[in-house]
Coordinates of C-alpha atoms in Angstrom, one line a residue:
M1 CA -18.2 -20.2 -23.5
N2 CA -14.7 -19.3 -23.2
I3 CA -14.2 -19.5 -19.4
E4 CA -11.4 -17.3 -19.6
R5 CA -13.4 -14.5 -21.3
E6 CA -16.2 -15.2 -18.4
K7 CA -13.6 -14.9 -15.6
E8 CA -12.4 -11.6 -16.6
K9 CA -15.5 -10.2 -17.1
V10 CA -16.8 -11.4 -13.3
F11 CA -13.4 -9.9 -11.7
Q12 CA -13.0 -6.9 -14.1
N13 CA -14.5 -4.5 -11.5
L14 CA -14.5 -7.0 -8.1
I15 CA -12.5 -5.0 -5.2
V16 CA -11.2 -7.5 -2.4
T17 CA -9.6 -5.9 0.5
I18 CA -7.1 -7.5 2.8
D19 CA -6.9 -5.5 6.6
G20 CA -5.3 -6.6 9.6
P21 CA -2.1 -5.3 12.1
A22 CA 1.6 -5.2 10.9
G23 CA 3.4 -8.3 10.2
S24 CA -0.1 -10.3 9.8
G25 CA 1.1 -11.4 6.0
K26 CA -1.3 -8.7 4.3
S27 CA 1.2 -7.7 1.6
T28 CA 1.9 -11.4 0.7
T29 CA -1.2 -12.6 0.5
A30 CA -2.8 -9.8 -1.4
S31 CA -0.2 -10.1 -3.7
L32 CA -0.8 -13.8 -4.0
L33 CA -4.3 -13.5 -4.3
A34 CA -4.2 -11.0 -7.2
D35 CA -1.9 -12.9 -9.0
R36 CA -4.0 -15.8 -8.9
L37 CA -7.5 -14.2 -10.1
G38 CA -5.7 -12.0 -12.6
L39 CA -6.8 -8.6 -10.4
M40 CA -4.1 -5.5 -9.8
Y41 CA -2.5 -5.7 -6.6
L42 CA -2.7 -2.2 -4.9
D43 CA -0.3 -1.7 -2.3
T44 CA -1.7 0.9 -0.4
G45 CA 1.4 1.4 2.2
A46 CA 4.1 1.7 -0.7
M47 CA 1.6 5.0 -1.8
Y48 CA 2.5 6.6 1.7
R49 CA 6.0 5.8 1.4
A50 CA 6.0 7.4 -2.2
V51 CA 4.4 10.5 -0.4
T52 CA 6.8 10.3 2.7
H53 CA 10.0 10.0 -0.1
A54 CA 8.4 12.9 -1.9
V55 CA 8.5 14.8 1.6
L56 CA 12.0 14.0 2.1
Q57 CA 13.2 14.3 -1.2
G58 CA 11.9 18.3 -0.6
G59 CA 13.7 18.5 2.5
I60 CA 10.3 19.1 4.4
D61 CA 10.4 17.9 8.2
P62 CA 7.8 14.8 8.1
E63 CA 6.5 16.6 11.2
D64 CA 5.5 19.6 9.0
E65 CA 1.7 18.6 8.9
E66 CA 0.7 21.6 6.5
S67 CA 4.1 21.2 4.2
V68 CA 3.5 17.4 3.8
S69 CA -0.4 18.1 3.5
I70 CA 0.6 20.0 0.2
V71 CA 3.1 17.9 -0.9
A72 CA 0.2 14.8 -0.8
R73 CA -2.3 16.5 -2.5
T74 CA -0.2 17.7 -5.6
V75 CA 2.3 14.7 -6.0
N76 CA 1.3 12.3 -9.1
L77 CA 1.3 8.7 -8.2
E78 CA 0.2 6.2 -10.8
L79 CA 0.2 2.2 -11.1
R80 CA 1.8 1.3 -14.3
I81 CA 1.3 -2.5 -15.4
T82 CA 4.8 -3.6 -16.9
D83 CA 5.4 -7.3 -17.6
G84 CA 2.0 -8.1 -15.7
K85 CA 2.5 -6.9 -12.7
P86 CA 1.7 -3.3 -11.5
H87 CA 4.5 -0.7 -10.3
L88 CA 4.5 2.1 -8.6
Y89 CA 5.5 5.6 -10.1
L90 CA 5.7 9.0 -8.5
D91 CA 6.2 12.0 -10.5
G92 CA 6.8 10.1 -13.5
R93 CA 10.0 8.1 -11.8
K94 CA 9.8 4.3 -10.4
V95 CA 10.1 4.3 -7.3
E96 CA 9.5 1.1 -5.6
R97 CA 13.6 0.7 -4.7
E98 CA 13.7 4.0 -3.1
I99 CA 10.6 3.8 -0.7
R100 CA 11.8 0.9 0.7
E101 CA 14.8 2.8 2.2
A102 CA 15.2 3.2 6.0
A103 CA 14.7 6.8 6.1
V104 CA 11.2 6.7 4.5
S105 CA 10.7 3.7 6.9
R106 CA 11.8 5.9 9.8
A107 CA 9.2 8.8 8.4
V108 CA 6.3 7.0 6.7
S109 CA 4.3 7.0 10.6
P110 CA 4.2 10.8 11.1
V111 CA 3.3 11.4 7.6
S112 CA 0.4 8.9 7.0
R113 CA -1.4 10.1 10.5
Y114 CA -2.2 13.4 8.9
R115 CA -5.9 13.5 7.6
E116 CA -4.8 15.6 4.3
V117 CA -2.3 13.1 3.0
R118 CA -5.1 10.1 3.9
R119 CA -7.5 11.8 2.2
A120 CA -5.3 12.5 -1.2
M121 CA -4.5 8.6 -1.1
V122 CA -8.0 7.6 -0.3
R123 CA -8.7 9.6 -3.5
I124 CA -5.8 8.1 -5.6
Q125 CA -7.0 4.5 -4.6
R126 CA -10.8 4.9 -5.1
S127 CA -9.7 6.1 -8.7
I128 CA -7.5 3.0 -8.9
G129 CA -10.2 1.0 -7.8
R130 CA -12.8 2.5 -10.2
R131 CA -10.6 1.2 -13.5
S132 CA -10.0 -2.3 -12.5
G133 CA -10.6 -5.0 -10.4
I134 CA -8.0 -5.3 -7.3
V135 CA -6.9 -6.7 -4.3
A136 CA -5.9 -3.6 -1.6
D137 CA -4.1 -4.0 1.1
G138 CA -3.2 -2.2 4.0
R139 CA -4.9 -0.6 7.4
D140 CA -8.2 0.5 7.1
T141 CA -8.8 -0.7 3.1
G142 CA -12.0 -2.5 4.4
S143 CA -13.6 0.2 6.6
M144 CA -12.0 3.3 5.0
V145 CA -11.0 3.2 1.7
F146 CA -13.1 0.6 -0.2
P147 CA -15.8 0.2 2.5
F148 CA -18.3 -0.8 -0.5
A149 CA -15.9 -4.0 -1.3
H150 CA -17.3 -7.1 -2.6
V151 CA -14.7 -9.3 -0.3
K152 CA -13.3 -8.0 2.5
V153 CA -10.5 -9.9 5.0
F154 CA -9.2 -9.2 7.9
L155 CA -5.7 -11.0 8.2
T156 CA -4.4 -11.9 11.7
A157 CA -1.4 -14.1 13.3
D158 CA 0.0 -14.4 16.6
V159 CA 2.5 -12.0 18.3
D160 CA 5.4 -14.0 17.9
T161 CA 4.8 -14.7 14.1
R162 CA 4.2 -11.0 13.3
A163 CA 7.6 -9.8 15.0
A164 CA 9.7 -12.5 13.3
R165 CA 7.9 -11.1 9.8
R166 CA 8.6 -7.5 10.7
K167 CA 12.3 -8.4 11.7
K168 CA 13.1 -10.1 8.6
Q169 CA 11.1 -7.1 7.1
L170 CA 13.4 -4.3 9.2
E171 CA 16.5 -6.7 7.8
L172 CA 15.8 -6.9 4.3
M173 CA 15.7 -2.7 4.7
G174 CA 19.2 -3.0 6.5
I175 CA 17.5 -2.0 9.7
S176 CA 18.6 -4.2 13.2
Q177 CA 16.4 -4.3 16.2
E178 CA 16.0 -7.1 18.6
L179 CA 13.0 -9.3 18.2
G180 CA 12.3 -8.4 22.1
E181 CA 12.0 -4.8 21.0
I182 CA 9.6 -5.4 17.5
R183 CA 7.2 -7.9 19.8
E184 CA 6.5 -5.3 22.4

C-alpha cells in the first residue's frame, strides 16, 4: 500500500473552509493547511480584489452597482498552479501584485457587497472546488460558498491581535493608519 497515493485519494475532493473576522489569521492558516495537506489554497478575498482591479482599470465607479456587476459576470478569473502554488489570473494576466495596491484596498468593500458580484464569485469558487480538494478562506466560505464543506473552521482572535495584524497588512500595502483607529 502506497501511503502517498492513499492520502491523495482521501484528500482529492476534500473541502475545508476557514471563516472569521478580518485580521483573525484566516489567510495564513488556510495557506499553511493547504500546503501541509497538499490541497489547493483558495483565497476568495483575492478574487474580489481582482474584480475590483478590473473595475478600476476600466474606469468604472465602484459605487456603480450595475456596471460593476457586469464586470464581475464577464471577467475571466482562474487559478493556475505554478511550482506547486496557485496563482490568480485575471483575463489571462497574473495580477497578484496589482490586487494588493492601496486603490484596490479602498474600493474592494463596495464592489464585494453587490449581490451579483457575490453570485459570480461563488459560481467560480464552487467550480474550483469541484475540480480538486481545496482549503478556502474568506468571509462566508463555510455558510454561503461551500455550505457542504467537509470541514468548517471559524477562526477568531482578540481585538488587539486583529488590529495589530491589520495594521501590519496595511503597512505592507503602503497605507498608514493609527492602531487605535483600526481597533475601533
